[in-house]
Every structure is written in structure tokens, then in C-alpha cells.
Amino acid sequence: MNGRPPPGGIEPPVRVRITPEESRLLAELILDHCGVLLGGDAGFLLERRLASRLDHLSLGSYLEYYHYLSYDLGGPAELLECIERVTTHETYLFREQFQLDAFQREILPVLLGRRGAGAPVVWSAGCSTGEEAYTIASLLTETARPGARVVGSDISVRGVRAAEAGIYGPSSFRTTPEDRRERYFEPLPGGQWRAIEPLRRMCTFVHLNLLDTARYGELGAIDTIFCRNVLMYLSSQARRRVVEGFYDALVPGGYLLLGHSESLISVPGRFDLVNLSNDLVYRKPG
């Protein structure tokens, strides 16, 4: 989750400059709310991404914006909009195919082979607009027994709504094999595709701040968690909190899959590191 432009991709001209103190206050507010640690260019990022919000709210400075977020009755809703604008949700279907193959060919058989094992439940944590969740659902359709479920969660309200719709353009299919696109998505006018109804039935999407670990239990017993390219944007304290929450949410023997550039080396914990044929994953003992 780094920066992304506001809807439409066009950033408005900046009419108000942010001061270092205003940048610090806003960055700390964002850190406290969702654990996202903004980099050294936080001031530039906040100024570019939030300029239109000052105009929308008729505020004259970023300090006024900070006070609005902190004390105004509209602050909680505006904080969601703020987070929406300073984090990114870049994703696509069938991303990191080597890891998806490891999940389908090596992890799923273990989960399904356990005594008394039911249909697996997979959590796509930080699912953005849902491409990862539908990817996992398609793999479960091919491999798992009926009743398998995918839960997708994201801090972005708009992302969750888009995931529920399951409608995607060409960019989302840039690494999707054509046969899978045609099997799991139906064409719509304008070059878009929608996840087929059976796939949408398998997926449930929820708005969830990963720092709210008390809510993880609402998702049920989880067999595997995909959390790819999310932890890398969190502070060390937030990472530890989220990873501990993941551990508690997983069933004994459950798996945690991270992005290819992420690891738990800097996060002391109780997970075992498992060396698969083409990937390293983490497993809760048991």
C-alpha cells in the first residue's frame, strides 16, 4: 500500500503547501489508525493526494484538515477517505503464479488430506478490489471439495464494493491464461468481464482494518491466509500485531502466504517456515 492518485487518475494542482509539522501530524494519525508507515516523502505524498479534500471541505491548511479528522463529527468518515487516497490497491488476477501453483498443488492436498477435514476456508487479507479472492476461488473450484469459501477483506470501502461487483477490465487480466478467463468470467459490454455467479457465491467481502485484530474471529476458522504486499507497508509494531492476529485466526496446521519480497524475519513469532518446491510459506504448528 503506497500512494495512488485520486479517482480518475488526475491530481489537482496544489494551492496549499504542507508544512513538516502538518505532515508529521497526519502521518502519525494514519499510522495510529491503520499501521501504514509513510516514507520520507510523506509530505509530498500527502500534499498531492489530499489537496482536493481541502478544497472539498473549504479548509485553508493541512493543520485544519488534521483537526477536522481528529475532532469533527465528520472526521471518521473523512479519515476513511484520507486512507483511501494515500494507500494503493494495485492488483491483478493470477498474480505470482508460482505461489498459486504451490498453494494448489502442495498446500491444498495437505489441507484436504487431514482427518475430518472439511471444505477449506481461505482469507485474502488486503484483497483490494477482489482479484486475488476470485483467483483463489477459481483454484478451489478446480481442486477442493464443494463448500470451499474465500473471505476477502480490505480497509478500502470502495475496494470492497468493487470486489463484490467482480467486474474487471483488461488490466486485471494481464497475466490470466485465456482459458481461465473464459471459464471463470463472463464478457460484458465495453471490454469488461464479470466473475461468474458460482465464483461470486464462494466469495464474501468485508471492510476490515487489519489492526482491528479483535474482529478476526468474525471470519471463522481459517485454513490459509494470503496477505501479499501488505505487511511491507506497515510499521514494525503493526506487523507484529497483525501477524499475531493471523496466527490466532488460523487453524492448527494452517498456512500464511506472503508476497515474494516479504518475510517474517523481522517479526518474532511462532510460525514454522516451510520450504515448498518453488516457494517459502509459513505454517502454524499443529
PDB file of C-alpha atoms in Angstrom:
ATOM      1  CA  MET A   1       0.000   0.000   0.000  1.00  0.00           C
ATOM      2  CA  ASN A   2       1.933   3.009  -1.188  1.00  0.00           C
ATOM      3  CA  GLY A   3       0.412   6.084  -2.841  1.00  0.00           C
ATOM      4  CA  ARG A   4      -2.185   6.299  -5.569  1.00  0.00           C
ATOM      5  CA  PRO A   5      -3.893   9.193  -7.337  1.00  0.00           C
ATOM      6  CA  PRO A   6      -7.484  10.076  -6.592  1.00  0.00           C
ATOM      7  CA  PRO A   7     -10.267   8.553  -8.725  1.00  0.00           C
ATOM      8  CA  GLY A   8      -9.803   9.317 -12.390  1.00  0.00           C
ATOM      9  CA  GLY A   9      -6.013   9.353 -12.067  1.00  0.00           C
ATOM     10  CA  ILE A  10      -5.673  13.156 -12.341  1.00  0.00           C
ATOM     11  CA  GLU A  11      -4.266  15.035  -9.382  1.00  0.00           C
ATOM     12  CA  PRO A  12      -5.469  18.627  -8.911  1.00  0.00           C
ATOM     13  CA  PRO A  13      -2.999  21.497  -8.733  1.00  0.00           C
ATOM     14  CA  VAL A  14      -1.730  22.140  -5.224  1.00  0.00           C
ATOM     15  CA  ARG A  15      -2.822  25.516  -3.857  1.00  0.00           C
ATOM     16  CA  VAL A  16      -1.863  24.941  -0.198  1.00  0.00           C
ATOM     17  CA  ARG A  17       1.580  23.779   0.856  1.00  0.00           C
ATOM     18  CA  ILE A  18       2.021  21.334   3.721  1.00  0.00           C
ATOM     19  CA  THR A  19       4.496  22.097   6.495  1.00  0.00           C
ATOM     20  CA  PRO A  20       6.791  19.479   8.049  1.00  0.00           C
ATOM     21  CA  GLU A  21       4.777  19.634  11.288  1.00  0.00           C
ATOM     22  CA  GLU A  22       1.481  19.133   9.451  1.00  0.00           C
ATOM     23  CA  SER A  23       2.998  16.229   7.556  1.00  0.00           C
ATOM     24  CA  ARG A  24       4.156  14.644  10.825  1.00  0.00           C
ATOM     25  CA  LEU A  25       0.743  15.013  12.465  1.00  0.00           C
ATOM     26  CA  LEU A  26      -1.127  13.493   9.525  1.00  0.00           C
ATOM     27  CA  ALA A  27       1.400  10.682   9.088  1.00  0.00           C
ATOM     28  CA  GLU A  28       1.095   9.795  12.791  1.00  0.00           C
ATOM     29  CA  LEU A  29      -2.700   9.840  12.572  1.00  0.00           C
ATOM     30  CA  ILE A  30      -2.608   7.442   9.619  1.00  0.00           C
ATOM     31  CA  LEU A  31      -0.060   5.244  11.391  1.00  0.00           C
ATOM     32  CA  ASP A  32      -2.191   5.043  14.526  1.00  0.00           C
ATOM     33  CA  HIS A  33      -5.322   4.223  12.541  1.00  0.00           C
ATOM     34  CA  CYS A  34      -4.098   1.512  10.193  1.00  0.00           C
ATOM     35  CA  GLY A  35      -0.386   0.928  10.830  1.00  0.00           C
ATOM     36  CA  VAL A  36       0.732   2.273   7.438  1.00  0.00           C
ATOM     37  CA  LEU A  37       4.151   3.872   7.740  1.00  0.00           C
ATOM     38  CA  LEU A  38       4.589   6.651   5.193  1.00  0.00           C
ATOM     39  CA  GLY A  39       8.094   7.095   3.834  1.00  0.00           C
ATOM     40  CA  GLY A  40      10.432  10.050   3.763  1.00  0.00           C
ATOM     41  CA  ASP A  41       8.355  11.722   1.050  1.00  0.00           C
ATOM     42  CA  ALA A  42       5.259  11.752   3.259  1.00  0.00           C
ATOM     43  CA  GLY A  43       4.829  15.497   2.893  1.00  0.00           C
ATOM     44  CA  PHE A  44       4.866  15.382  -0.895  1.00  0.00           C
ATOM     45  CA  LEU A  45       2.549  12.363  -0.940  1.00  0.00           C
ATOM     46  CA  LEU A  46       0.028  13.891   1.471  1.00  0.00           C
ATOM     47  CA  GLU A  47       0.080  17.245  -0.296  1.00  0.00           C
ATOM     48  CA  ARG A  48      -0.593  15.735  -3.710  1.00  0.00           C
ATOM     49  CA  ARG A  49      -3.154  13.172  -2.612  1.00  0.00           C
ATOM     50  CA  LEU A  50      -5.159  15.331  -0.216  1.00  0.00           C
ATOM     51  CA  ALA A  51      -5.216  18.718  -1.945  1.00  0.00           C
ATOM     52  CA  SER A  52      -8.692  18.114  -3.337  1.00  0.00           C
ATOM     53  CA  ARG A  53     -10.000  17.223   0.118  1.00  0.00           C
ATOM     54  CA  LEU A  54      -9.030  20.662   1.447  1.00  0.00           C
ATOM     55  CA  ASP A  55     -10.927  22.194  -1.445  1.00  0.00           C
ATOM     56  CA  HIS A  56     -13.915  19.927  -0.872  1.00  0.00           C
ATOM     57  CA  LEU A  57     -14.087  20.806   2.831  1.00  0.00           C
ATOM     58  CA  SER A  58     -13.186  24.503   2.326  1.00  0.00           C
ATOM     59  CA  LEU A  59     -10.182  24.226   4.621  1.00  0.00           C
ATOM     60  CA  GLY A  60      -7.246  26.588   4.461  1.00  0.00           C
ATOM     61  CA  SER A  61      -4.415  24.405   5.718  1.00  0.00           C
ATOM     62  CA  TYR A  62      -3.431  20.820   6.421  1.00  0.00           C
ATOM     63  CA  LEU A  63      -3.472  21.651  10.124  1.00  0.00           C
ATOM     64  CA  GLU A  64      -7.174  22.462   9.770  1.00  0.00           C
ATOM     65  CA  TYR A  65      -7.580  19.170   7.932  1.00  0.00           C
ATOM     66  CA  TYR A  66      -5.841  17.337  10.779  1.00  0.00           C
ATOM     67  CA  HIS A  67      -8.161  18.993  13.299  1.00  0.00           C
ATOM     68  CA  TYR A  68     -11.147  18.046  11.144  1.00  0.00           C
ATOM     69  CA  LEU A  69     -10.047  14.409  11.082  1.00  0.00           C
ATOM     70  CA  SER A  70      -9.390  14.392  14.818  1.00  0.00           C
ATOM     71  CA  TYR A  71     -12.305  16.343  16.269  1.00  0.00           C
ATOM     72  CA  ASP A  72     -15.103  16.989  13.776  1.00  0.00           C
ATOM     73  CA  LEU A  73     -18.211  14.806  13.667  1.00  0.00           C
ATOM     74  CA  GLY A  74     -17.374  14.083  10.029  1.00  0.00           C
ATOM     75  CA  GLY A  75     -13.832  13.093  10.946  1.00  0.00           C
ATOM     76  CA  PRO A  76     -14.259   9.282  10.997  1.00  0.00           C
ATOM     77  CA  ALA A  77     -15.812   9.218   7.523  1.00  0.00           C
ATOM     78  CA  GLU A  78     -13.193  11.629   6.176  1.00  0.00           C
ATOM     79  CA  LEU A  79     -10.412   9.513   7.679  1.00  0.00           C
ATOM     80  CA  LEU A  80     -11.614   6.610   5.544  1.00  0.00           C
ATOM     81  CA  GLU A  81     -11.413   8.889   2.503  1.00  0.00           C
ATOM     82  CA  CYS A  82      -7.940  10.011   3.560  1.00  0.00           C
ATOM     83  CA  ILE A  83      -6.727   6.413   3.878  1.00  0.00           C
ATOM     84  CA  GLU A  84      -8.315   5.640   0.519  1.00  0.00           C
ATOM     85  CA  ARG A  85      -6.212   8.330  -1.139  1.00  0.00           C
ATOM     86  CA  VAL A  86      -2.830   7.740   0.486  1.00  0.00           C
ATOM     87  CA  THR A  87      -2.775   3.967   0.010  1.00  0.00           C
ATOM     88  CA  THR A  88      -2.732   1.990  -3.211  1.00  0.00           C
ATOM     89  CA  HIS A  89      -4.745  -1.040  -4.219  1.00  0.00           C
ATOM     90  CA  GLU A  90      -2.826  -2.170  -7.280  1.00  0.00           C
ATOM     91  CA  THR A  91      -3.503  -5.830  -8.029  1.00  0.00           C
ATOM     92  CA  TYR A  92      -4.485  -8.198 -10.807  1.00  0.00           C
ATOM     93  CA  LEU A  93      -5.744 -11.726 -11.346  1.00  0.00           C
ATOM     94  CA  PHE A  94      -3.400 -14.701 -11.122  1.00  0.00           C
ATOM     95  CA  ARG A  95      -0.556 -12.653  -9.683  1.00  0.00           C
ATOM     96  CA  GLU A  96       2.622 -14.534  -8.687  1.00  0.00           C
ATOM     97  CA  GLN A  97       1.630 -17.743 -10.462  1.00  0.00           C
ATOM     98  CA  PHE A  98       4.439 -19.760  -8.859  1.00  0.00           C
ATOM     99  CA  GLN A  99       2.886 -19.199  -5.447  1.00  0.00           C
ATOM    100  CA  LEU A 100      -0.604 -20.004  -6.687  1.00  0.00           C
ATOM    101  CA  ASP A 101       0.755 -23.276  -8.083  1.00  0.00           C
ATOM    102  CA  ALA A 102       2.327 -24.046  -4.699  1.00  0.00           C
ATOM    103  CA  PHE A 103      -0.985 -23.400  -2.980  1.00  0.00           C
ATOM    104  CA  GLN A 104      -2.974 -25.542  -5.390  1.00  0.00           C
ATOM    105  CA  ARG A 105      -0.529 -28.425  -5.791  1.00  0.00           C
ATOM    106  CA  GLU A 106       1.140 -28.672  -2.376  1.00  0.00           C
ATOM    107  CA  ILE A 107      -0.876 -26.870   0.292  1.00  0.00           C
ATOM    108  CA  LEU A 108      -4.429 -27.805  -0.683  1.00  0.00           C
ATOM    109  CA  PRO A 109      -3.728 -31.559  -0.779  1.00  0.00           C
ATOM    110  CA  VAL A 110      -2.367 -31.325   2.779  1.00  0.00           C
ATOM    111  CA  LEU A 111      -5.425 -29.404   3.976  1.00  0.00           C
ATOM    112  CA  LEU A 112      -7.829 -31.812   2.277  1.00  0.00           C
ATOM    113  CA  GLY A 113      -5.950 -34.876   3.495  1.00  0.00           C
ATOM    114  CA  ARG A 114      -6.389 -34.162   7.179  1.00  0.00           C
ATOM    115  CA  ARG A 115      -8.663 -36.477   9.121  1.00  0.00           C
ATOM    116  CA  GLY A 116     -12.114 -34.969   9.319  1.00  0.00           C
ATOM    117  CA  ALA A 117     -11.095 -32.013   7.151  1.00  0.00           C
ATOM    118  CA  GLY A 118     -13.988 -30.043   5.714  1.00  0.00           C
ATOM    119  CA  ALA A 119     -14.025 -27.682   2.774  1.00  0.00           C
ATOM    120  CA  PRO A 120     -11.187 -25.168   3.216  1.00  0.00           C
ATOM    121  CA  VAL A 121     -11.677 -21.516   4.076  1.00  0.00           C
ATOM    122  CA  VAL A 122      -9.122 -19.062   2.670  1.00  0.00           C
ATOM    123  CA  TRP A 123      -8.710 -15.433   3.720  1.00  0.00           C
ATOM    124  CA  SER A 124      -7.424 -12.872   1.233  1.00  0.00           C
ATOM    125  CA  ALA A 125      -6.236 -10.155   3.630  1.00  0.00           C
ATOM    126  CA  GLY A 126      -5.824  -6.822   1.891  1.00  0.00           C
ATOM    127  CA  CYS A 127      -7.803  -8.067  -1.100  1.00  0.00           C
ATOM    128  CA  SER A 128      -8.116  -4.621  -2.702  1.00  0.00           C
ATOM    129  CA  THR A 129     -10.742  -4.845  -5.467  1.00  0.00           C
ATOM    130  CA  GLY A 130     -11.058  -8.612  -5.210  1.00  0.00           C
ATOM    131  CA  GLU A 131      -8.876 -10.010  -7.980  1.00  0.00           C
ATOM    132  CA  GLU A 132      -6.883 -12.172  -5.581  1.00  0.00           C
ATOM    133  CA  ALA A 133     -10.020 -13.548  -3.924  1.00  0.00           C
ATOM    134  CA  TYR A 134     -11.534 -14.600  -7.243  1.00  0.00           C
ATOM    135  CA  THR A 135      -8.215 -16.108  -8.298  1.00  0.00           C
ATOM    136  CA  ILE A 136      -8.173 -18.246  -5.143  1.00  0.00           C
ATOM    137  CA  ALA A 137     -11.824 -19.180  -5.646  1.00  0.00           C
ATOM    138  CA  SER A 138     -11.054 -20.453  -9.149  1.00  0.00           C
ATOM    139  CA  LEU A 139      -8.225 -22.624  -7.804  1.00  0.00           C
ATOM    140  CA  LEU A 140     -10.504 -24.006  -5.105  1.00  0.00           C
ATOM    141  CA  THR A 141     -13.099 -24.789  -7.757  1.00  0.00           C
ATOM    142  CA  GLU A 142     -10.534 -26.883  -9.622  1.00  0.00           C
ATOM    143  CA  THR A 143      -9.034 -28.644  -6.624  1.00  0.00           C
ATOM    144  CA  ALA A 144     -11.087 -28.511  -3.433  1.00  0.00           C
ATOM    145  CA  ARG A 145     -14.340 -30.174  -2.427  1.00  0.00           C
ATOM    146  CA  PRO A 146     -17.678 -28.334  -2.634  1.00  0.00           C
ATOM    147  CA  GLY A 147     -18.312 -25.760   0.064  1.00  0.00           C
ATOM    148  CA  ALA A 148     -14.879 -24.127  -0.048  1.00  0.00           C
ATOM    149  CA  ARG A 149     -15.038 -20.415   0.756  1.00  0.00           C
ATOM    150  CA  VAL A 150     -12.925 -17.306   0.286  1.00  0.00           C
ATOM    151  CA  VAL A 151     -13.149 -14.295   2.576  1.00  0.00           C
ATOM    152  CA  GLY A 152     -11.704 -11.075   1.179  1.00  0.00           C
ATOM    153  CA  SER A 153     -11.042  -8.090   3.416  1.00  0.00           C
ATOM    154  CA  ASP A 154      -9.730  -4.606   2.785  1.00  0.00           C
ATOM    155  CA  ILE A 155      -9.534  -1.256   4.536  1.00  0.00           C
ATOM    156  CA  SER A 156     -10.936   0.420   1.423  1.00  0.00           C
ATOM    157  CA  VAL A 157     -14.725   0.684   1.341  1.00  0.00           C
ATOM    158  CA  ARG A 158     -14.645   1.373  -2.394  1.00  0.00           C
ATOM    159  CA  GLY A 159     -12.349  -1.587  -2.904  1.00  0.00           C
ATOM    160  CA  VAL A 160     -14.747  -3.912  -1.094  1.00  0.00           C
ATOM    161  CA  ARG A 161     -17.676  -2.656  -3.160  1.00  0.00           C
ATOM    162  CA  ALA A 162     -15.746  -3.231  -6.372  1.00  0.00           C
ATOM    163  CA  ALA A 163     -14.802  -6.719  -5.183  1.00  0.00           C
ATOM    164  CA  GLU A 164     -18.445  -7.547  -4.533  1.00  0.00           C
ATOM    165  CA  ALA A 165     -19.309  -6.495  -8.082  1.00  0.00           C
ATOM    166  CA  GLY A 166     -16.498  -8.649  -9.508  1.00  0.00           C
ATOM    167  CA  ILE A 167     -16.200  -6.647 -12.734  1.00  0.00           C
ATOM    168  CA  TYR A 168     -12.753  -6.107 -14.247  1.00  0.00           C
ATOM    169  CA  GLY A 169     -11.105  -4.542 -17.258  1.00  0.00           C
ATOM    170  CA  PRO A 170      -8.173  -5.706 -19.407  1.00  0.00           C
ATOM    171  CA  SER A 171      -5.503  -4.598 -16.914  1.00  0.00           C
ATOM    172  CA  SER A 172      -6.734  -7.066 -14.317  1.00  0.00           C
ATOM    173  CA  PHE A 173      -6.281  -9.943 -16.795  1.00  0.00           C
ATOM    174  CA  ARG A 174      -2.750  -9.118 -17.889  1.00  0.00           C
ATOM    175  CA  THR A 175      -1.334 -12.439 -16.600  1.00  0.00           C
ATOM    176  CA  THR A 176      -4.523 -14.520 -16.723  1.00  0.00           C
ATOM    177  CA  PRO A 177      -4.468 -17.562 -19.015  1.00  0.00           C
ATOM    178  CA  GLU A 178      -7.157 -17.097 -21.643  1.00  0.00           C
ATOM    179  CA  ASP A 179      -8.806 -20.417 -20.870  1.00  0.00           C
ATOM    180  CA  ARG A 180      -9.250 -19.453 -17.221  1.00  0.00           C
ATOM    181  CA  ARG A 181     -10.633 -16.047 -18.092  1.00  0.00           C
ATOM    182  CA  GLU A 182     -13.215 -17.632 -20.361  1.00  0.00           C
ATOM    183  CA  ARG A 183     -14.053 -20.324 -17.786  1.00  0.00           C
ATOM    184  CA  TYR A 184     -14.484 -18.075 -14.760  1.00  0.00           C
ATOM    185  CA  PHE A 185     -15.536 -14.703 -16.203  1.00  0.00           C
ATOM    186  CA  GLU A 186     -18.348 -13.659 -18.489  1.00  0.00           C
ATOM    187  CA  PRO A 187     -17.863 -10.859 -21.031  1.00  0.00           C
ATOM    188  CA  LEU A 188     -19.683  -7.560 -20.601  1.00  0.00           C
ATOM    189  CA  PRO A 189     -20.078  -4.622 -22.999  1.00  0.00           C
ATOM    190  CA  GLY A 190     -17.118  -2.255 -23.146  1.00  0.00           C
ATOM    191  CA  GLY A 191     -14.391  -4.888 -22.852  1.00  0.00           C
ATOM    192  CA  GLN A 192     -15.054  -5.763 -19.231  1.00  0.00           C
ATOM    193  CA  TRP A 193     -15.528  -9.170 -17.644  1.00  0.00           C
ATOM    194  CA  ARG A 194     -17.505 -10.256 -14.568  1.00  0.00           C
ATOM    195  CA  ALA A 195     -16.773 -13.202 -12.297  1.00  0.00           C
ATOM    196  CA  ILE A 196     -19.326 -15.920 -12.941  1.00  0.00           C
ATOM    197  CA  GLU A 197     -22.091 -16.296 -10.389  1.00  0.00           C
ATOM    198  CA  PRO A 198     -20.806 -19.568  -8.808  1.00  0.00           C
ATOM    199  CA  LEU A 199     -17.449 -17.887  -8.190  1.00  0.00           C
ATOM    200  CA  ARG A 200     -19.113 -14.835  -6.656  1.00  0.00           C
ATOM    201  CA  ARG A 201     -21.119 -17.108  -4.349  1.00  0.00           C
ATOM    202  CA  MET A 202     -17.897 -18.586  -2.999  1.00  0.00           C
ATOM    203  CA  CYS A 203     -16.533 -15.171  -2.003  1.00  0.00           C
ATOM    204  CA  THR A 204     -17.522 -12.937   0.889  1.00  0.00           C
ATOM    205  CA  PHE A 205     -16.033  -9.450   1.217  1.00  0.00           C
ATOM    206  CA  VAL A 206     -15.775  -7.379   4.380  1.00  0.00           C
ATOM    207  CA  HIS A 207     -14.449  -3.943   5.255  1.00  0.00           C
ATOM    208  CA  LEU A 208     -11.700  -4.571   7.811  1.00  0.00           C
ATOM    209  CA  ASN A 209      -8.781  -2.638   9.242  1.00  0.00           C
ATOM    210  CA  LEU A 210      -6.080  -5.256   9.850  1.00  0.00           C
ATOM    211  CA  LEU A 211      -5.118  -3.532  13.092  1.00  0.00           C
ATOM    212  CA  ASP A 212      -8.566  -4.452  14.407  1.00  0.00           C
ATOM    213  CA  THR A 213      -7.415  -7.955  15.289  1.00  0.00           C
ATOM    214  CA  ALA A 214     -10.368  -8.446  17.649  1.00  0.00           C
ATOM    215  CA  ARG A 215     -12.571  -8.776  14.566  1.00  0.00           C
ATOM    216  CA  TYR A 216     -10.578 -11.615  13.004  1.00  0.00           C
ATOM    217  CA  GLY A 217     -12.745 -14.133  14.833  1.00  0.00           C
ATOM    218  CA  GLU A 218     -15.761 -12.938  12.837  1.00  0.00           C
ATOM    219  CA  LEU A 219     -14.236 -14.539   9.741  1.00  0.00           C
ATOM    220  CA  GLY A 220     -14.444 -18.058  11.178  1.00  0.00           C
ATOM    221  CA  ALA A 221     -11.768 -20.760  11.302  1.00  0.00           C
ATOM    222  CA  ILE A 222      -9.235 -20.026   8.558  1.00  0.00           C
ATOM    223  CA  ASP A 223      -7.138 -22.696   6.817  1.00  0.00           C
ATOM    224  CA  THR A 224      -4.921 -20.393   4.737  1.00  0.00           C
ATOM    225  CA  ILE A 225      -4.244 -16.663   4.714  1.00  0.00           C
ATOM    226  CA  PHE A 226      -2.963 -14.811   1.670  1.00  0.00           C
ATOM    227  CA  CYS A 227      -1.520 -11.462   2.763  1.00  0.00           C
ATOM    228  CA  ARG A 228       0.674 -10.370  -0.102  1.00  0.00           C
ATOM    229  CA  ASN A 229       2.394  -6.994  -0.370  1.00  0.00           C
ATOM    230  CA  VAL A 230       0.641  -5.559   2.673  1.00  0.00           C
ATOM    231  CA  LEU A 231       2.960  -6.114   5.641  1.00  0.00           C
ATOM    232  CA  MET A 232       5.775  -4.327   3.811  1.00  0.00           C
ATOM    233  CA  TYR A 233       3.920  -1.012   4.210  1.00  0.00           C
ATOM    234  CA  LEU A 234       3.227  -1.395   7.929  1.00  0.00           C
ATOM    235  CA  SER A 235       5.325  -0.269  10.861  1.00  0.00           C
ATOM    236  CA  SER A 236       7.210  -2.982  12.749  1.00  0.00           C
ATOM    237  CA  GLN A 237       4.778  -2.725  15.651  1.00  0.00           C
ATOM    238  CA  ALA A 238       1.768  -3.034  13.342  1.00  0.00           C
ATOM    239  CA  ARG A 239       3.345  -6.021  11.560  1.00  0.00           C
ATOM    240  CA  ARG A 240       3.821  -7.857  14.842  1.00  0.00           C
ATOM    241  CA  ARG A 241       0.235  -7.163  15.856  1.00  0.00           C
ATOM    242  CA  VAL A 242      -1.193  -8.322  12.535  1.00  0.00           C
ATOM    243  CA  VAL A 243       0.975 -11.460  12.362  1.00  0.00           C
ATOM    244  CA  GLU A 244      -0.053 -12.456  15.886  1.00  0.00           C
ATOM    245  CA  GLY A 245      -3.661 -11.951  14.839  1.00  0.00           C
ATOM    246  CA  PHE A 246      -3.109 -14.148  11.793  1.00  0.00           C
ATOM    247  CA  TYR A 247      -1.622 -16.871  13.998  1.00  0.00           C
ATOM    248  CA  ASP A 248      -4.662 -16.884  16.254  1.00  0.00           C
ATOM    249  CA  ALA A 249      -7.083 -16.847  13.295  1.00  0.00           C
ATOM    250  CA  LEU A 250      -5.543 -19.895  11.608  1.00  0.00           C
ATOM    251  CA  VAL A 251      -6.491 -23.446  12.493  1.00  0.00           C
ATOM    252  CA  PRO A 252      -3.591 -25.616  13.730  1.00  0.00           C
ATOM    253  CA  GLY A 253      -1.553 -26.516  10.663  1.00  0.00           C
ATOM    254  CA  GLY A 254      -2.905 -23.534   8.728  1.00  0.00           C
ATOM    255  CA  TYR A 255      -0.746 -21.610   6.265  1.00  0.00           C
ATOM    256  CA  LEU A 256       0.271 -17.965   5.804  1.00  0.00           C
ATOM    257  CA  LEU A 257       1.402 -16.858   2.339  1.00  0.00           C
ATOM    258  CA  LEU A 258       3.172 -13.512   1.924  1.00  0.00           C
ATOM    259  CA  GLY A 259       4.368 -11.567  -1.113  1.00  0.00           C
ATOM    260  CA  HIS A 260       7.596 -12.655  -2.801  1.00  0.00           C
ATOM    261  CA  SER A 261       9.501  -9.703  -1.301  1.00  0.00           C
ATOM    262  CA  GLU A 262       8.155 -10.195   2.234  1.00  0.00           C
ATOM    263  CA  SER A 263       9.144 -12.412   5.142  1.00  0.00           C
ATOM    264  CA  LEU A 264       8.713 -12.737   8.911  1.00  0.00           C
ATOM    265  CA  ILE A 265      12.434 -12.477   9.593  1.00  0.00           C
ATOM    266  CA  SER A 266      11.961  -9.198  11.461  1.00  0.00           C
ATOM    267  CA  VAL A 267       8.768 -10.385  13.171  1.00  0.00           C
ATOM    268  CA  PRO A 268       9.487 -12.814  16.013  1.00  0.00           C
ATOM    269  CA  GLY A 269       6.678 -15.325  16.149  1.00  0.00           C
ATOM    270  CA  ARG A 270       5.524 -18.888  16.403  1.00  0.00           C
ATOM    271  CA  PHE A 271       5.138 -19.780  12.731  1.00  0.00           C
ATOM    272  CA  ASP A 272       7.208 -22.551  11.174  1.00  0.00           C
ATOM    273  CA  LEU A 273       8.921 -21.808   7.872  1.00  0.00           C
ATOM    274  CA  VAL A 274       8.004 -24.424   5.252  1.00  0.00           C
ATOM    275  CA  ASN A 275      10.112 -24.946   2.130  1.00  0.00           C
ATOM    276  CA  LEU A 276       7.876 -25.981  -0.772  1.00  0.00           C
ATOM    277  CA  SER A 277       9.077 -26.867  -4.249  1.00  0.00           C
ATOM    278  CA  ASN A 278       9.080 -23.287  -5.532  1.00  0.00           C
ATOM    279  CA  ASP A 279       8.113 -21.145  -2.558  1.00  0.00           C
ATOM    280  CA  LEU A 280       8.636 -20.479   1.135  1.00  0.00           C
ATOM    281  CA  VAL A 281       5.490 -20.235   3.239  1.00  0.00           C
ATOM    282  CA  TYR A 282       4.634 -20.135   6.924  1.00  0.00           C
ATOM    283  CA  ARG A 283       2.624 -22.701   8.859  1.00  0.00           C
ATOM    284  CA  LYS A 284       1.014 -22.674  12.278  1.00  0.00           C
ATOM    285  CA  PRO A 285       2.227 -25.766  14.145  1.00  0.00           C
ATOM    286  CA  GLY A 286      -0.279 -28.488  14.884  1.00  0.00           C
TER     287      GLY A 286
END
